[in-house]
Amino acid sequence: DARVTQTPRHKVTEMGQEVTMRCQPILGHNTVFWYRQTMMQGLELLAYFRNRAPLDDSGMPKDRFSAEMPDATLATLKIQPSEPRDSAVYFCASGLVIWSDRGNEQFFGPGTRLTVL
Amino acid sequence: KQEVTQIPAALSVPEGENLVLNCSFTDSAIYNLQWFRQDPGKGLTSLLLIQSSQREQTSGRLNASLDKSSGRSTLYIAASQPGDSATYLCAASMNYGGSQGNLIFGKGTKLSVKP
């Protein structure tokens, strides 16, 4: 049963601490997305990768957020230093783009619920 | 900039009723439109994907339609059941510039089906 996995599922930390969230995309998928969900803003794109290369990270606060794909089976989202306003659920999604001019179906992981005190 | 709107924000219906959830988008330059279901405290489950060249997709009791010219999509749920209670999100996949493939989400419609 192929699915996107995310760790940790829950994280409580104090303001100023570093937070690292991890995502394992579905094997064979070539695109990975990071989204953030809050009550006020809903779901927002933070960053996405195609074939491990970052294509768009304009939705991410650059001064404290960073996203990487060390290899095809791992994507990371790091916040340093964390702030209370970063409290949200962070979702990773993956998909397979076969043609560059065609959108792909995205499959979401269960999310990481982050609370920054 | 693409904006996706879902109305109503919440909907309560008795079991067995057929219902329609609405989604509208401002920019018709989409690759596809995807409908998701989200249960409380859970991730998103993909329900249906409609490519921009298609008019509708069906899966079981669900039918999604797409009208790009009017910027609208609907999700039709037949014979609703209490287990259908969840938040339903629609998302448009964009096809311009560096935003190829990323999803722009609506805020969702929270559906409650009463036994």
XYZ file of N, CA, C and O in Angstrom, chain A residues 11-102:
368
model
N 4.551 17.513 17.209
C 5.775 18.103 17.758
C 5.383 19.328 18.560
O 4.711 20.227 18.054
N 5.827 19.329 19.827
C 5.639 20.499 20.678
C 7.027 20.986 21.035
O 7.865 20.207 21.509
N 7.268 22.259 20.815
C 8.590 22.799 21.075
C 8.458 24.215 21.606
O 7.380 24.820 21.575
N 9.555 24.720 22.081
C 9.550 26.085 22.598
C 10.094 27.047 21.549
O 10.930 26.676 20.716
N 9.622 28.244 21.627
C 10.053 29.291 20.702
C 11.582 29.366 20.671
O 12.244 29.305 21.711
N 12.115 29.477 19.462
C 13.553 29.587 19.303
C 14.241 28.275 18.973
O 15.395 28.286 18.519
N 13.536 27.180 19.198
C 14.128 25.872 18.931
C 14.048 25.527 17.441
O 13.182 26.019 16.711
N 14.953 24.659 17.019
C 14.932 24.168 15.641
C 13.958 23.010 15.515
O 13.877 22.156 16.402
N 13.225 23.011 14.426
C 12.274 21.934 14.157
C 12.578 21.350 12.775
O 12.748 22.104 11.804
N 12.650 20.040 12.704
C 12.844 19.372 11.415
C 11.725 18.375 11.195
O 11.467 17.515 12.039
N 11.058 18.514 10.068
C 9.994 17.599 9.688
C 10.447 16.807 8.463
O 11.089 17.366 7.570
N 10.086 15.538 8.441
C 10.547 14.660 7.378
C 9.378 14.040 6.624
O 8.314 13.806 7.196
N 9.654 13.757 5.374
C 8.618 13.203 4.493
C 9.243 12.155 3.577
O 10.313 12.383 3.000
N 8.580 11.026 3.468
C 8.989 10.019 2.502
C 7.909 9.951 1.429
O 6.784 9.517 1.705
N 8.203 10.414 0.221
C 7.183 10.390 -0.838
C 6.937 8.964 -1.317
O 7.683 8.043 -0.996
N 5.890 8.804 -2.066
C 5.578 7.513 -2.660
C 6.685 7.144 -3.647
O 7.107 7.985 -4.466
N 7.159 5.926 -3.544
C 8.253 5.469 -4.398
C 7.902 5.642 -5.870
O 6.830 5.204 -6.319
N 8.790 6.314 -6.612
C 8.562 6.524 -8.033
C 7.984 7.885 -8.377
O 8.017 8.302 -9.536
N 7.447 8.582 -7.374
C 6.938 9.930 -7.622
C 8.103 10.894 -7.788
O 9.118 10.783 -7.103
N 7.930 11.875 -8.702
C 9.033 12.794 -8.986
C 8.763 14.228 -8.531
O 9.578 15.116 -8.780
N 7.590 14.466 -7.921
C 7.327 15.803 -7.385
C 6.949 15.690 -5.912
O 6.249 14.759 -5.504
N 7.434 16.624 -5.122
C 7.145 16.671 -3.696
C 6.743 18.089 -3.327
O 7.381 19.052 -3.769
N 5.687 18.194 -2.543
C 5.163 19.488 -2.146
C 5.106 19.568 -0.619
O 4.810 18.585 0.045
N 5.351 20.757 -0.085
C 5.111 21.044 1.322
C 4.017 22.101 1.428
O 4.086 23.155 0.795
N 2.981 21.783 2.237
C 1.885 22.704 2.482
C 1.755 22.938 3.987
O 2.130 22.108 4.802
N 1.173 24.079 4.329
C 0.885 24.388 5.722
C -0.610 24.693 5.844
O -1.169 25.400 4.992
N -1.227 24.150 6.885
C -2.656 24.374 7.084
C -2.896 25.033 8.434
O -2.480 24.531 9.480
N -3.584 26.163 8.416
C -4.009 26.850 9.633
C -5.494 27.162 9.512
O -6.059 27.161 8.411
N -6.107 27.417 10.650
C -7.527 27.743 10.643
C -7.783 29.014 9.848
O -8.757 29.126 9.123
N -6.903 29.982 10.014
C -7.131 31.290 9.388
C -6.861 31.271 7.889
O -7.623 31.829 7.103
N -5.769 30.655 7.489
C -5.319 30.736 6.089
C -5.690 29.516 5.258
O -5.572 29.545 4.030
N -6.103 28.452 5.894
C -6.350 27.236 5.133
C -5.042 26.588 4.710
O -4.029 26.701 5.393
N -5.049 25.935 3.572
C -3.869 25.239 3.051
C -3.089 26.154 2.112
O -3.640 26.687 1.159
N -1.802 26.291 2.392
C -0.943 27.145 1.573
C 0.303 26.372 1.171
O 0.893 25.669 1.992
N 0.714 26.577 -0.088
C 1.934 25.937 -0.559
C 3.155 26.652 0.005
O 3.248 27.880 -0.041
N 4.094 25.880 0.520
C 5.351 26.450 1.006
C 6.469 26.263 -0.021
O 7.224 27.191 -0.312
N 6.586 25.051 -0.542
C 7.675 24.758 -1.466
C 7.342 23.507 -2.260
O 6.534 22.692 -1.824
N 7.983 23.401 -3.447
C 7.867 22.118 -4.107
C 9.078 21.797 -4.960
O 9.813 22.692 -5.385
N 9.277 20.513 -5.157
C 10.439 19.965 -5.824
C 9.986 19.078 -6.983
O 8.975 18.390 -6.888
N 10.779 19.103 -8.030
C 10.582 18.150 -9.102
C 11.943 17.522 -9.387
O 12.929 18.234 -9.609
N 11.961 16.194 -9.389
C 13.226 15.462 -9.564
C 14.298 15.984 -8.607
O 15.469 16.175 -8.994
N 13.873 16.261 -7.381
C 14.712 16.703 -6.269
C 15.162 18.153 -6.379
O 15.779 18.674 -5.449
N 14.870 18.817 -7.486
C 15.282 20.226 -7.631
C 14.153 21.142 -7.151
O 12.995 20.944 -7.505
N 14.489 22.151 -6.348
C 13.455 23.082 -5.896
C 12.945 23.932 -7.055
O 13.736 24.527 -7.785
N 11.621 23.951 -7.250
C 11.029 24.729 -8.327
C 10.390 26.018 -7.838
O 10.355 27.006 -8.548
N 9.864 25.968 -6.648
C 9.158 27.139 -6.140
C 9.159 27.084 -4.621
O 8.667 26.116 -4.044
N 9.736 28.072 -3.997
C 9.666 28.157 -2.536
C 9.224 29.557 -2.121
O 9.558 30.044 -1.041
N 8.484 30.207 -3.009
C 8.076 31.589 -2.750
C 7.097 31.711 -1.594
O 6.938 32.789 -1.030
N 6.458 30.633 -1.221
C 5.501 30.679 -0.126
C 6.132 30.504 1.238
O 5.436 30.497 2.252
N 7.444 30.364 1.258
C 8.150 30.033 2.483
C 8.915 31.252 3.001
O 9.626 31.897 2.232
N 8.795 31.554 4.320
C 9.621 32.608 4.908
C 11.087 32.201 4.842
O 11.514 31.282 5.539
N 11.865 32.861 4.006
C 13.230 32.420 3.721
C 14.162 32.572 4.909
O 15.167 31.857 5.007
N 13.851 33.504 5.790
C 14.802 33.759 6.857
C 14.841 32.650 7.883
O 15.833 32.476 8.591
N 13.759 31.852 7.968
C 13.718 30.831 9.007
C 13.374 29.442 8.486
O 13.593 28.458 9.186
N 12.837 29.335 7.317
C 12.424 28.057 6.756
C 13.400 27.614 5.677
O 13.892 28.431 4.889
N 13.635 26.310 5.621
C 14.418 25.750 4.526
C 13.871 24.369 4.189
O 13.446 23.625 5.075
N 13.865 24.059 2.903
C 13.382 22.763 2.443
C 14.432 22.135 1.546
O 15.044 22.822 0.721
N 14.625 20.826 1.728
C 15.632 20.114 0.941
C 15.144 18.721 0.593
O 14.228 18.191 1.231
N 15.787 18.137 -0.424
C 15.562 16.726 -0.743
C 16.927 16.067 -0.858
O 17.515 16.026 -1.953
N 17.464 15.550 0.240
C 18.790 14.918 0.202
C 18.855 13.750 -0.770
O 19.901 13.502 -1.372
N 17.764 13.026 -0.897
C 17.675 11.987 -1.925
C 16.219 11.805 -2.314
O 15.337 12.471 -1.778
N 15.968 10.922 -3.249
C 14.623 10.781 -3.819
C 13.614 10.223 -2.825
O 12.404 10.290 -3.076
N 14.097 9.670 -1.711
C 13.175 9.065 -0.749
C 12.973 9.914 0.494
O 12.272 9.496 1.419
N 13.567 11.090 0.531
C 13.458 11.914 1.731
C 13.384 13.392 1.387
O 14.207 13.907 0.631
N 12.372 14.054 1.942
C 12.254 15.508 1.864
C 12.200 16.044 3.283
O 11.576 15.422 4.155
N 12.865 17.159 3.527
C 12.868 17.748 4.861
C 12.430 19.197 4.810
O 12.670 19.903 3.833
N 11.766 19.613 5.878
C 11.379 21.004 6.066
C 11.877 21.410 7.447
O 11.530 20.775 8.442
N 12.691 22.436 7.471
C 13.313 22.845 8.711
C 12.900 24.279 9.051
O 12.840 25.133 8.166
N 12.661 24.506 10.328
C 12.368 25.855 10.822
C 13.387 26.176 11.907
O 13.534 25.436 12.881
N 14.100 27.268 11.718
C 15.111 27.676 12.686
C 15.316 29.184 12.634
O 15.769 29.693 11.600
N 14.996 29.914 13.693
C 14.332 29.477 14.914
C 12.817 29.451 14.770
O 12.251 30.215 13.986
N 12.165 28.590 15.505
C 10.708 28.497 15.424
C 10.051 29.612 16.237
O 10.634 30.117 17.206
N 8.838 29.981 15.823
C 8.064 31.018 16.490
C 6.634 30.508 16.696
O 6.185 29.635 15.947
N 5.929 31.060 17.682
C 4.544 30.606 17.930
C 3.659 30.687 16.695
O 2.792 29.829 16.495
N 3.873 31.652 15.822
C 3.037 31.790 14.635
C 3.281 30.674 13.610
O 2.548 30.575 12.619
N 4.304 29.859 13.847
C 4.556 28.710 12.965
C 3.675 27.522 13.331
O 3.671 26.506 12.606
N 2.957 27.619 14.426
C 2.089 26.518 14.848
C 1.038 26.252 13.772
O 0.302 27.164 13.370
N 0.997 25.040 13.295
C 0.130 24.672 12.183
C 0.290 23.171 11.941
O 1.071 22.504 12.618
N -0.450 22.671 10.964
C -0.225 21.309 10.492
C 0.511 21.415 9.154
O 0.085 22.138 8.255
N 1.611 20.705 9.053
C 2.439 20.746 7.856
C 2.244 19.430 7.094
O 2.488 18.348 7.624
N 1.824 19.561 5.849
C 1.566 18.390 5.016
C 2.614 18.288 3.914
O 3.026 19.282 3.320
N 2.987 17.068 3.650
C 3.810 16.748 2.493
C 2.922 16.006 1.502
O 2.041 15.223 1.903
N 3.114 16.261 0.223
C 2.371 15.559 -0.813
C 3.341 15.172 -1.918
O 4.346 15.850 -2.138
N 3.031 14.089 -2.603
C 3.863 13.715 -3.743
C 2.993 13.364 -4.930
O 1.806 13.088 -4.798
N 3.601 13.411 -6.112
C 2.894 13.098 -7.335
C 3.864 12.710 -8.432
O 5.080 12.825 -8.277
N 3.317 12.244 -9.527
C 4.138 11.836 -10.674
C 3.749 12.676 -11.879
O 2.600 12.622 -12.334
N 4.674 13.472 -12.356
C 4.459 14.255 -13.574
C 5.106 13.511 -14.725
O 6.314 13.281 -14.727
N 4.283 13.096 -15.684
C 4.807 12.354 -16.831
C 5.145 13.296 -17.977
O 6.165 13.181 -18.620
N 4.257 14.275 -18.220
C 4.522 15.297 -19.224
C 4.633 16.632 -18.514
O 3.865 16.920 -17.598
N 5.531 17.489 -18.973
C 5.766 18.753 -18.273
C 4.586 19.703 -18.364
O 4.492 20.644 -17.603
N 3.681 19.476 -19.306
C 2.566 20.405 -19.459
C 1.281 19.869 -18.855
O 0.192 20.310 -19.164
N 1.419 18.912 -17.984
C 0.210 18.316 -17.435
C 0.298 18.240 -15.919
O 1.284 17.818 -15.369
